[in-house]
Amino acid sequence: MNFLETSWRRDLFSLLYFILLMTCLHFQTVNAEHFEVIGPDQPVVAVLGEDAELSCHLSSVLSAEHMEVRWFRSRFNLVVHLYENGKDQNEHQIPEYRGRTELIRNYISCGIVSLRIQNIEPDDEGSYSCFFQSDLSYGEATLELKVARLGSILSMSVNDYQDRGIRILCESAGWYPQPEVTWRQEVGQSPIPASETELQRQNGLFNIKTSLLMRTNQYDKITCHIRNTVKNHERESSISVAGIFFQRVSRWMVSLSILLLSVIIPCGSLVVLVIYHLRKERHEKEMLTADKSKLSADVESLRTELEFRRCCSYAVNVTLDPETAHPELLIEDWKSVRHRDTRQDLQDNHQRFDFVVSVLGCESFTSGRHYWEVEVGDKTAWTLGVCKDSVNRKGAIIYIPINGYWTVTLIEGDKYWACTTPGTLLSLSVRPWAVGIFLDYEAGKVSFYNADNKAHLFTFTDTFPEKVLPYFSPCFNRGGKNAGALRIRPSARLRMSKPDSGV
């Protein structure tokens, strides 16, 4: 009996131990797969007619390649895009999104995905849910998409006498959403209330016509402002009120005075009066021309800033490839490169530059849009841009597009050149501390910017028959005069960080 009892107890203990072990393994597996879905904490703003990217990721570093990833609107079955069993499954996609969505899966193995929606429309505005589901866990995050569009340049005109005054009209078209309209004095302490504001909606966009009734010339100049409340950008246009009243109210009096004075005063006084009148009119025309020039400059500045912000939205993480680096280059943290006089004993290969002190990026691009920034600091010489993968890396290099190089270079400390045929000397008002490089593969464009003041430096337009790579040359250190490093800014340093397809 004792033997049977001992054996039974041993078997029972083994069974309990096995159950406990399986339970622990089960909870470890569940905890390993447990995750939350995280989306942006601010609304995503998209420009009407362009593409938008909505991003979300898992709280744990888990691969989502074999998960279900579903984007939907207000209800679970209103599918915007569905990824399941390793591929897109859009048979039940909402009709208005068919052919317009793409799941960016470059970093899906890290639990990061982005949904690109093409040709954004007003109806795309609103809430979107990003849903992940694995065998053991699921979760979702909600984010907000806002749509915006800046309207046309303001058109100002003046109507003749109305209600014993002059009515000034300000018109613009193509705004979204409904903008904010204000009139202000030249120095602008308090708004001037508009007499009328008329809004018309056409193809989902707002057309604005606002007017101001002026009975006196109490203001030297007034300005019409129309502001997009989502992007917080505005257009404005000004007009000289005193000049209007002089031209429209007093012109007939001037003419009458000239007629009377021509009879009662000597000819010399009449000539003086006419000259005064002509000079005043010329001054008013010069003021109007100056106002138009300022408006054109403001519009161009806004256009340049919007274009720069669009480039920044395609920021990617770029690193340096040591296998391509010249033996006299020192690479640190995959992000920084400088020239030193001592030559390293490195294995020569067909990828490595052996004459020009150059290095390429690890990333290659065959499609899409991509943006990165490189700090050049106070270096007196450098060359940056992109090149074809098949370029000759042995011997001397001539930086021209026909040889597969699209670059901008600094020489002698203050001469900036675009490496065209022949070269193009760039006139820069501000010395760039960092250079932004934007590649639009399909459009065949490589653009360069002063990354800190957003100024456009130069754009190459060409075609890319094969994959291209980022190109860096810190140039020779010249006895310490050019010893500084080229440093790639991490994508988190940029205004936005949204990886594009094609890497």
Short mmCIF file of C-alpha atoms in Angstrom, two decimals:
data_model
loop_
_atom_site.label_atom_id
_atom_site.label_comp_id
_atom_site.label_asym_id
_atom_site.label_seq_id
_atom_site.Cartn_x
_atom_site.Cartn_y
_atom_site.Cartn_z
CA MET A 1 0.00 0.00 0.00
CA ASN A 2 2.78 2.39 0.86
CA PHE A 3 4.38 1.86 -2.54
CA LEU A 4 1.11 2.49 -4.40
CA GLU A 5 0.39 5.57 -2.34
CA THR A 6 3.86 6.96 -2.98
CA SER A 7 3.60 6.33 -6.71
CA TRP A 8 0.16 7.95 -6.88
CA ARG A 9 1.39 11.06 -5.07
CA ARG A 10 4.41 11.28 -7.40
CA ASP A 11 2.16 11.08 -10.48
CA LEU A 12 -0.20 13.68 -9.06
CA PHE A 13 2.71 16.04 -8.33
CA SER A 14 4.04 15.58 -11.89
CA LEU A 15 0.61 16.36 -13.34
CA LEU A 16 0.24 19.51 -11.22
CA TYR A 17 3.75 20.64 -12.19
CA PHE A 18 2.94 20.12 -15.90
CA ILE A 19 -0.30 22.13 -15.60
CA LEU A 20 1.53 24.94 -13.79
CA LEU A 21 4.29 24.98 -16.43
CA MET A 22 1.79 25.16 -19.30
CA THR A 23 -0.08 27.97 -17.54
CA CYS A 24 3.12 30.02 -17.12
CA LEU A 25 4.08 29.48 -20.74
CA HIS A 26 0.58 30.52 -21.80
CA PHE A 27 0.75 33.78 -19.86
CA GLN A 28 4.26 34.51 -21.14
CA THR A 29 3.03 34.09 -24.71
CA VAL A 30 0.00 36.26 -24.09
CA ASN A 31 2.13 38.96 -22.45
CA ALA A 32 4.64 38.79 -25.32
CA GLU A 33 1.84 39.41 -27.83
CA HIS A 34 -0.06 42.00 -25.79
CA PHE A 35 -0.01 45.44 -27.41
CA GLU A 36 -1.80 48.74 -27.76
CA VAL A 37 -2.31 50.71 -30.98
CA ILE A 38 -0.99 54.27 -30.93
CA GLY A 39 -1.87 57.02 -33.41
CA PRO A 40 -0.85 60.68 -33.73
CA ASP A 41 -1.95 62.94 -30.87
CA GLN A 42 -2.66 65.83 -33.27
CA PRO A 43 -4.97 65.95 -36.31
CA VAL A 44 -3.32 65.15 -39.65
CA VAL A 45 -3.68 68.08 -42.07
CA ALA A 46 -3.86 67.29 -45.80
CA VAL A 47 -3.94 69.67 -48.77
CA LEU A 48 -6.98 69.28 -51.00
CA GLY A 49 -6.11 67.46 -54.22
CA GLU A 50 -2.81 66.06 -52.87
CA ASP A 51 -2.01 62.82 -51.02
CA ALA A 52 -2.39 62.24 -47.26
CA GLU A 53 -0.62 59.72 -45.03
CA LEU A 54 -2.20 58.41 -41.82
CA SER A 55 0.22 56.55 -39.52
CA CYS A 56 -0.16 54.34 -36.46
CA HIS A 57 2.01 51.78 -34.68
CA LEU A 58 2.03 49.13 -31.98
CA SER A 59 3.17 49.99 -28.46
CA SER A 60 5.46 46.93 -28.50
CA VAL A 61 8.02 46.18 -31.19
CA LEU A 62 6.07 43.35 -32.85
CA SER A 63 5.84 42.35 -36.47
CA ALA A 64 2.42 43.00 -37.98
CA GLU A 65 3.16 41.10 -41.22
CA HIS A 66 0.80 38.26 -40.24
CA MET A 67 -1.79 40.39 -38.43
CA GLU A 68 -5.01 41.87 -39.71
CA VAL A 69 -4.60 45.63 -40.25
CA ARG A 70 -7.88 47.39 -40.93
CA TRP A 71 -8.54 51.10 -41.57
CA PHE A 72 -12.20 52.09 -41.29
CA ARG A 73 -14.42 55.13 -40.78
CA SER A 74 -17.26 55.34 -38.23
CA ARG A 75 -18.17 51.62 -38.32
CA PHE A 76 -16.03 48.49 -38.45
CA ASN A 77 -17.53 47.38 -41.77
CA LEU A 78 -16.94 50.73 -43.50
CA VAL A 79 -13.58 49.52 -44.79
CA VAL A 80 -11.15 52.12 -46.11
CA HIS A 81 -8.31 49.59 -46.50
CA LEU A 82 -7.84 45.99 -45.28
CA TYR A 83 -4.60 44.01 -45.02
CA GLU A 84 -4.93 40.34 -44.05
CA ASN A 85 -3.02 37.08 -44.61
CA GLY A 86 0.00 39.02 -45.83
CA LYS A 87 -1.74 40.98 -48.61
CA ASP A 88 -4.38 43.63 -49.33
CA GLN A 89 -7.99 42.39 -49.20
CA ASN A 90 -10.11 45.23 -50.56
CA GLU A 91 -13.07 43.39 -52.03
CA HIS A 92 -15.39 45.07 -49.50
CA GLN A 93 -13.72 48.49 -49.59
CA ILE A 94 -16.01 51.57 -49.53
CA PRO A 95 -16.56 52.58 -53.20
CA GLU A 96 -15.26 56.13 -52.77
CA TYR A 97 -11.82 54.81 -51.71
CA ARG A 98 -11.36 52.17 -54.43
CA GLY A 99 -8.12 52.70 -56.32
CA ARG A 100 -7.13 55.58 -54.01
CA THR A 101 -5.49 53.82 -51.04
CA GLU A 102 -2.12 52.19 -50.44
CA LEU A 103 -0.76 50.58 -47.27
CA ILE A 104 2.88 51.60 -46.76
CA ARG A 105 4.52 48.49 -45.29
CA ASN A 106 8.22 49.48 -45.20
CA TYR A 107 8.34 49.09 -41.40
CA ILE A 108 5.51 46.61 -40.82
CA SER A 109 7.99 44.17 -39.28
CA CYS A 110 8.40 46.74 -36.47
CA GLY A 111 4.64 47.24 -36.11
CA ILE A 112 4.52 50.56 -38.02
CA VAL A 113 2.16 51.14 -40.95
CA SER A 114 0.88 54.16 -42.87
CA LEU A 115 -2.17 54.52 -45.08
CA ARG A 116 -1.75 56.75 -48.11
CA ILE A 117 -4.96 58.23 -49.54
CA GLN A 118 -4.53 59.79 -52.98
CA ASN A 119 -6.20 62.93 -54.33
CA ILE A 120 -7.76 64.11 -51.06
CA GLU A 121 -11.37 65.37 -51.32
CA PRO A 122 -13.51 67.36 -48.84
CA ASP A 123 -15.53 64.22 -47.99
CA ASP A 124 -12.33 62.49 -46.81
CA GLU A 125 -12.24 64.78 -43.78
CA GLY A 126 -13.14 63.20 -40.43
CA SER A 127 -12.21 60.35 -38.09
CA TYR A 128 -10.36 57.19 -39.10
CA SER A 129 -9.72 54.07 -36.99
CA CYS A 130 -6.59 51.93 -37.27
CA PHE A 131 -7.23 48.35 -36.07
CA PHE A 132 -4.64 45.59 -35.48
CA GLN A 133 -5.52 41.99 -34.61
CA SER A 134 -3.27 39.00 -33.94
CA ASP A 135 -4.16 35.52 -32.70
CA LEU A 136 -3.84 36.65 -29.09
CA SER A 137 -4.57 40.37 -28.95
CA TYR A 138 -6.17 43.27 -30.76
CA GLY A 139 -6.50 47.03 -30.43
CA GLU A 140 -7.33 50.18 -32.31
CA ALA A 141 -6.55 53.91 -32.37
CA THR A 142 -8.58 56.79 -33.76
CA LEU A 143 -7.11 59.79 -35.53
CA GLU A 144 -8.52 62.89 -37.19
CA LEU A 145 -7.91 64.01 -40.78
CA LYS A 146 -8.44 67.66 -41.59
CA VAL A 147 -8.52 68.94 -45.16
CA ALA A 148 -7.38 72.42 -46.15
CA ARG A 149 -6.81 74.46 -49.29
CA LEU A 150 -5.48 77.99 -49.70
CA GLY A 151 -7.57 80.04 -52.13
CA SER A 152 -6.52 82.25 -55.01
CA ILE A 153 -4.67 85.58 -54.76
CA LEU A 154 -7.01 88.32 -53.55
CA SER A 155 -8.54 90.62 -56.14
CA MET A 156 -9.43 94.13 -54.97
CA SER A 157 -11.56 96.62 -56.86
CA VAL A 158 -13.45 99.87 -56.20
CA ASN A 159 -17.02 100.70 -57.14
CA ASP A 160 -18.14 104.26 -57.81
CA TYR A 161 -20.26 106.19 -55.35
CA GLN A 162 -22.72 104.05 -53.40
CA ASP A 163 -24.72 105.29 -50.41
CA ARG A 164 -22.69 108.52 -50.38
CA GLY A 165 -19.43 106.61 -50.18
CA ILE A 166 -17.06 104.28 -52.02
CA ARG A 167 -17.42 100.49 -51.85
CA ILE A 168 -14.19 98.45 -51.87
CA LEU A 169 -14.52 94.83 -52.97
CA CYS A 170 -12.19 91.94 -52.05
CA GLU A 171 -12.66 88.59 -53.84
CA SER A 172 -10.97 85.19 -53.79
CA ALA A 173 -11.94 81.64 -54.83
CA GLY A 174 -11.12 78.01 -54.00
CA TRP A 175 -10.88 77.97 -50.17
CA TYR A 176 -11.48 75.02 -47.86
CA PRO A 177 -12.83 74.95 -45.22
CA GLN A 178 -14.80 78.20 -44.90
CA PRO A 179 -12.12 80.84 -44.20
CA GLU A 180 -12.04 83.74 -41.77
CA VAL A 181 -12.40 87.22 -43.35
CA THR A 182 -11.22 90.49 -41.72
CA TRP A 183 -10.49 94.06 -42.79
CA ARG A 184 -7.75 95.99 -40.96
CA GLN A 185 -6.05 99.35 -40.88
CA GLU A 186 -2.50 99.64 -42.16
CA VAL A 187 -1.04 99.35 -38.66
CA GLY A 188 -3.84 96.98 -37.73
CA GLN A 189 -4.89 97.47 -34.09
CA SER A 190 -8.59 96.61 -34.43
CA PRO A 191 -10.55 95.00 -37.28
CA ILE A 192 -12.88 97.12 -39.40
CA PRO A 193 -16.30 95.44 -39.74
CA ALA A 194 -17.18 94.42 -43.30
CA SER A 195 -20.30 95.87 -44.87
CA GLU A 196 -21.14 92.56 -46.58
CA THR A 197 -19.57 89.13 -46.97
CA GLU A 198 -20.97 86.68 -49.51
CA LEU A 199 -19.96 83.01 -49.58
CA GLN A 200 -20.65 80.66 -52.48
CA ARG A 201 -19.83 76.96 -52.50
CA GLN A 202 -18.75 75.44 -55.81
CA ASN A 203 -17.45 71.85 -56.17
CA GLY A 204 -17.03 71.73 -52.40
CA LEU A 205 -14.83 74.88 -52.29
CA PHE A 206 -15.70 78.31 -50.92
CA ASN A 207 -15.66 81.48 -53.04
CA ILE A 208 -15.61 84.73 -51.01
CA LYS A 209 -16.73 88.22 -51.90
CA THR A 210 -16.46 90.78 -49.10
CA SER A 211 -16.92 94.55 -49.25
CA LEU A 212 -16.28 97.63 -47.16
CA LEU A 213 -18.20 100.91 -47.51
CA MET A 214 -15.96 103.96 -47.02
CA ARG A 215 -17.57 107.40 -46.58
CA THR A 216 -14.38 109.19 -45.52
CA ASN A 217 -10.66 108.73 -46.02
CA GLN A 218 -10.06 108.27 -42.26
CA TYR A 219 -7.56 105.47 -42.99
CA ASP A 220 -4.43 105.92 -45.11
CA LYS A 221 -4.51 102.29 -46.15
CA ILE A 222 -6.71 99.29 -45.41
CA THR A 223 -5.99 95.59 -45.89
CA CYS A 224 -8.26 92.65 -46.67
CA HIS A 225 -7.25 89.40 -44.91
CA ILE A 226 -8.62 85.93 -45.72
CA ARG A 227 -7.23 83.18 -43.46
CA ASN A 228 -7.36 79.38 -43.64
CA THR A 229 -8.14 78.41 -40.03
CA VAL A 230 -6.81 74.85 -40.33
CA LYS A 231 -3.32 75.60 -41.73
CA ASN A 232 -3.25 79.08 -40.16
CA HIS A 233 -2.10 80.59 -43.46
CA GLU A 234 -3.65 83.66 -45.01
CA ARG A 235 -3.64 85.88 -48.06
CA GLU A 236 -3.89 89.65 -47.89
CA SER A 237 -4.09 92.64 -50.18
CA SER A 238 -3.98 96.37 -49.41
CA ILE A 239 -5.32 99.51 -51.05
CA SER A 240 -4.65 103.22 -50.48
CA VAL A 241 -7.92 104.84 -49.35
CA ALA A 242 -6.65 108.41 -49.57
CA GLY A 243 -5.60 107.82 -53.17
CA ILE A 244 -9.08 106.49 -54.04
CA PHE A 245 -10.83 109.51 -52.59
CA PHE A 246 -8.43 111.85 -54.34
CA GLN A 247 -8.97 110.16 -57.69
CA ARG A 248 -12.73 109.61 -57.46
CA VAL A 249 -14.01 112.41 -55.22
CA SER A 250 -11.72 115.30 -56.04
CA ARG A 251 -10.85 114.75 -59.69
CA TRP A 252 -13.83 116.70 -60.99
CA MET A 253 -13.02 119.53 -58.55
CA VAL A 254 -9.44 119.64 -59.75
CA SER A 255 -10.57 119.81 -63.36
CA LEU A 256 -13.02 122.62 -62.55
CA SER A 257 -10.40 124.50 -60.57
CA ILE A 258 -7.94 124.27 -63.46
CA LEU A 259 -10.57 125.68 -65.81
CA LEU A 260 -11.41 128.62 -63.52
CA LEU A 261 -7.82 129.39 -62.65
CA SER A 262 -6.85 129.40 -66.30
CA VAL A 263 -9.11 132.44 -66.66
CA ILE A 264 -8.32 134.38 -63.50
CA ILE A 265 -4.64 133.72 -62.82
CA PRO A 266 -1.52 134.03 -64.96
CA CYS A 267 -0.41 131.16 -67.15
CA GLY A 268 2.62 130.47 -64.95
CA SER A 269 0.47 129.65 -61.92
CA LEU A 270 -1.66 127.33 -64.04
CA VAL A 271 1.46 125.44 -65.16
CA VAL A 272 2.58 125.08 -61.53
CA LEU A 273 -0.82 123.67 -60.56
CA VAL A 274 -0.88 121.21 -63.45
CA ILE A 275 2.66 120.03 -62.61
CA TYR A 276 1.63 119.54 -58.97
CA HIS A 277 -1.41 117.55 -60.02
CA LEU A 278 0.64 115.34 -62.39
CA ARG A 279 3.33 114.69 -59.78
CA LYS A 280 0.75 113.65 -57.23
CA GLU A 281 -0.85 111.23 -59.66
CA ARG A 282 2.60 109.79 -60.50
CA HIS A 283 3.35 109.35 -56.79
CA GLU A 284 0.08 107.48 -56.31
CA LYS A 285 0.89 105.18 -59.22
CA GLU A 286 4.34 104.49 -57.76
CA MET A 287 2.74 103.62 -54.41
CA LEU A 288 0.32 101.25 -56.14
CA THR A 289 3.18 99.59 -58.01
CA ALA A 290 5.10 99.16 -54.75
CA ASP A 291 2.04 97.57 -53.10
CA LYS A 292 1.70 95.12 -55.97
CA SER A 293 5.40 94.23 -55.74
CA LYS A 294 5.10 93.59 -52.01
CA LEU A 295 2.04 91.41 -52.56
CA SER A 296 3.87 89.39 -55.23
CA ALA A 297 6.84 88.93 -52.89
CA ASP A 298 4.57 87.78 -50.04
CA VAL A 299 2.77 85.31 -52.30
CA GLU A 300 6.08 83.91 -53.59
CA SER A 301 7.39 83.58 -50.02
CA LEU A 302 4.25 81.69 -48.97
CA ARG A 303 4.44 79.45 -52.03
CA THR A 304 8.09 78.62 -51.26
CA GLU A 305 7.28 77.82 -47.62
CA LEU A 306 4.36 75.56 -48.56
CA GLU A 307 6.55 73.72 -51.08
CA PHE A 308 9.29 73.28 -48.44
CA ARG A 309 6.78 71.93 -45.89
CA ARG A 310 5.51 69.48 -48.50
CA CYS A 311 9.08 68.24 -49.04
CA CYS A 312 9.61 67.82 -45.27
CA SER A 313 6.53 65.59 -45.08
CA TYR A 314 8.53 62.95 -47.02
CA ALA A 315 11.43 62.85 -44.53
CA VAL A 316 13.34 59.53 -44.46
CA ASN A 317 16.14 58.16 -42.31
CA VAL A 318 19.42 58.12 -44.30
CA THR A 319 22.65 56.44 -43.14
CA LEU A 320 26.18 56.17 -44.56
CA ASP A 321 27.51 53.00 -46.21
CA PRO A 322 31.11 52.31 -45.05
CA GLU A 323 31.59 49.79 -47.87
CA THR A 324 31.57 52.68 -50.37
CA ALA A 325 33.70 55.13 -48.34
CA HIS A 326 37.13 56.38 -49.53
CA PRO A 327 39.89 54.96 -47.24
CA GLU A 328 40.73 58.43 -45.87
CA LEU A 329 37.17 59.07 -44.64
CA LEU A 330 36.17 58.61 -41.00
CA ILE A 331 32.54 57.58 -40.47
CA GLU A 332 30.97 57.89 -37.02
CA ASP A 333 27.58 56.51 -35.89
CA TRP A 334 26.57 55.90 -39.55
CA LYS A 335 25.60 59.61 -39.67
CA SER A 336 28.81 61.68 -39.71
CA VAL A 337 31.73 61.72 -42.17
CA ARG A 338 34.96 63.75 -42.24
CA HIS A 339 38.27 63.60 -44.15
CA ARG A 340 41.53 62.85 -42.40
CA ASP A 341 45.05 62.63 -43.79
CA THR A 342 45.77 59.07 -42.66
CA ARG A 343 44.68 56.29 -44.99
CA GLN A 344 42.96 53.24 -43.50
CA ASP A 345 43.91 49.75 -44.60
CA LEU A 346 40.56 48.75 -46.11
CA GLN A 347 39.72 46.05 -48.59
CA ASP A 348 39.25 47.49 -52.05
CA ASN A 349 36.04 46.55 -53.80
CA HIS A 350 34.08 47.72 -56.84
CA GLN A 351 31.76 49.77 -54.59
CA ARG A 352 34.47 51.86 -52.90
CA PHE A 353 35.61 55.30 -54.12
CA ASP A 354 39.42 55.27 -54.44
CA PHE A 355 40.28 58.79 -55.63
CA VAL A 356 37.50 61.27 -54.73
CA VAL A 357 36.83 61.40 -50.96
CA SER A 358 33.20 60.32 -51.20
CA VAL A 359 30.67 57.97 -49.60
CA LEU A 360 27.14 56.88 -50.51
CA GLY A 361 24.03 56.33 -48.44
CA CYS A 362 22.90 52.82 -47.53
CA GLU A 363 19.40 53.55 -48.83
CA SER A 364 18.58 53.35 -52.54
CA PHE A 365 15.46 54.77 -54.19
CA THR A 366 13.55 53.47 -57.20
CA SER A 367 10.28 55.36 -56.72
CA GLY A 368 8.46 57.84 -54.52
CA ARG A 369 9.45 61.09 -52.80
CA HIS A 370 12.20 61.34 -50.19
CA TYR A 371 13.73 64.19 -48.13
CA TRP A 372 16.79 64.36 -45.85
CA GLU A 373 18.97 67.10 -44.33
CA VAL A 374 22.76 67.36 -43.98
CA GLU A 375 24.52 69.79 -41.63
CA VAL A 376 27.47 71.41 -43.42
CA GLY A 377 28.28 73.89 -40.66
CA ASP A 378 31.16 76.26 -41.40
CA LYS A 379 32.95 73.93 -43.85
CA THR A 380 34.65 75.69 -46.77
CA ALA A 381 34.07 72.89 -49.31
CA TRP A 382 31.58 70.03 -49.76
CA THR A 383 29.47 68.28 -52.40
CA LEU A 384 25.97 66.83 -51.79
CA GLY A 385 23.19 65.30 -53.85
CA VAL A 386 22.30 61.95 -55.43
CA CYS A 387 23.89 59.65 -58.01
CA LYS A 388 23.06 56.54 -60.02
CA ASP A 389 24.01 53.20 -58.49
CA SER A 390 26.10 52.35 -61.58
CA VAL A 391 28.42 55.40 -61.48
CA ASN A 392 32.16 54.82 -61.87
CA ARG A 393 33.73 55.02 -58.43
CA LYS A 394 37.36 54.72 -59.48
CA GLY A 395 39.56 57.65 -60.45
CA ALA A 396 38.53 61.26 -60.99
CA ILE A 397 34.86 62.23 -61.13
CA ILE A 398 33.11 64.95 -63.12
CA TYR A 399 29.89 65.89 -61.34
CA ILE A 400 27.40 66.32 -64.18
CA PRO A 401 24.01 64.67 -64.83
CA ILE A 402 25.19 62.84 -67.95
CA ASN A 403 27.69 60.99 -65.71
CA GLY A 404 24.90 60.12 -63.25
CA TYR A 405 25.47 62.87 -60.63
CA TRP A 406 22.95 65.54 -59.56
CA THR A 407 24.83 67.61 -56.99
CA VAL A 408 25.41 71.05 -55.49
CA THR A 409 28.92 71.99 -54.34
CA LEU A 410 30.69 74.65 -52.27
CA ILE A 411 34.26 75.68 -53.19
CA GLU A 412 36.62 78.32 -51.80
CA GLY A 413 34.33 78.97 -48.85
CA ASP A 414 31.76 81.19 -50.58
CA LYS A 415 31.09 79.96 -54.13
CA TYR A 416 28.05 77.72 -54.46
CA TRP A 417 27.58 75.87 -57.77
CA ALA A 418 24.93 73.59 -59.19
CA CYS A 419 26.89 70.95 -61.13
CA THR A 420 25.15 71.39 -64.49
CA THR A 421 26.70 71.58 -67.99
CA PRO A 422 28.06 74.27 -67.86
CA GLY A 423 27.99 74.91 -64.10
CA THR A 424 25.40 77.27 -62.60
CA LEU A 425 26.68 79.79 -60.03
CA LEU A 426 24.12 80.16 -57.21
CA SER A 427 23.49 83.55 -55.62
CA LEU A 428 22.76 82.94 -51.90
CA SER A 429 21.84 85.77 -49.55
CA VAL A 430 22.30 83.54 -46.47
CA ARG A 431 25.02 80.93 -45.98
CA PRO A 432 23.28 77.59 -45.24
CA TRP A 433 24.19 75.78 -42.03
CA ALA A 434 22.25 72.72 -43.22
CA VAL A 435 21.16 71.64 -46.71
CA GLY A 436 17.86 69.86 -47.40
CA ILE A 437 17.70 67.45 -50.36
CA PHE A 438 14.35 66.41 -51.90
CA LEU A 439 14.10 63.61 -54.48
CA ASP A 440 10.91 63.15 -56.53
CA TYR A 441 11.78 60.00 -58.48
CA GLU A 442 8.74 59.86 -60.80
CA ALA A 443 8.90 63.59 -61.58
CA GLY A 444 12.66 63.35 -62.23
CA LYS A 445 13.51 66.18 -59.83
CA VAL A 446 16.23 66.75 -57.25
CA SER A 447 15.76 69.98 -55.23
CA PHE A 448 18.11 71.63 -52.73
CA TYR A 449 17.05 73.95 -49.86
CA ASN A 450 18.57 75.97 -47.07
CA ALA A 451 17.04 73.72 -44.39
CA ASP A 452 16.90 76.44 -41.72
CA ASN A 453 15.40 79.45 -43.55
CA LYS A 454 13.47 77.29 -46.12
CA ALA A 455 15.02 79.10 -49.11
CA HIS A 456 15.10 77.18 -52.39
CA LEU A 457 18.63 76.83 -53.81
CA PHE A 458 18.31 74.84 -57.04
CA THR A 459 16.33 72.06 -58.77
CA PHE A 460 17.59 69.50 -61.31
CA THR A 461 15.02 68.09 -63.76
CA ASP A 462 15.99 64.83 -65.46
CA THR A 463 14.98 61.16 -65.72
CA PHE A 464 16.28 58.35 -63.52
CA PRO A 465 16.69 55.10 -65.51
CA GLU A 466 17.82 53.12 -62.44
CA LYS A 467 17.99 53.33 -58.67
CA VAL A 468 19.73 56.35 -57.14
CA LEU A 469 21.52 56.82 -53.80
CA PRO A 470 22.36 59.80 -51.54
CA TYR A 471 25.88 61.13 -52.28
CA PHE A 472 28.22 62.85 -49.79
CA SER A 473 31.70 64.34 -50.16
CA PRO A 474 33.22 66.32 -47.25
CA CYS A 475 36.18 67.19 -49.58
CA PHE A 476 39.81 67.31 -48.42
CA ASN A 477 40.46 68.87 -45.00
CA ARG A 478 43.14 71.20 -46.48
CA GLY A 479 45.43 71.20 -43.47
CA GLY A 480 42.58 71.62 -41.01
CA LYS A 481 40.82 74.49 -42.82
CA ASN A 482 38.03 72.16 -43.91
CA ALA A 483 38.20 69.58 -41.12
CA GLY A 484 34.54 69.77 -40.12
CA ALA A 485 32.20 66.83 -40.63
CA LEU A 486 29.10 66.41 -42.76
CA ARG A 487 26.34 65.23 -40.40
CA ILE A 488 23.02 63.73 -41.48
CA ARG A 489 20.22 65.05 -39.31
CA PRO A 490 18.09 62.22 -37.89
CA SER A 491 14.57 62.15 -39.30
CA ALA A 492 13.16 62.97 -35.85
CA ARG A 493 14.93 66.35 -36.16
CA LEU A 494 12.85 67.19 -39.25
CA ARG A 495 9.44 68.86 -39.19
CA MET A 496 7.68 65.63 -40.07
CA SER A 497 8.92 62.06 -40.43
CA LYS A 498 6.88 59.94 -42.82
CA PRO A 499 8.69 57.19 -44.74
CA ASP A 500 7.70 56.91 -48.39
CA SER A 501 7.57 53.84 -50.59
CA GLY A 502 10.46 52.65 -52.74
CA VAL A 503 13.25 52.41 -50.18
#
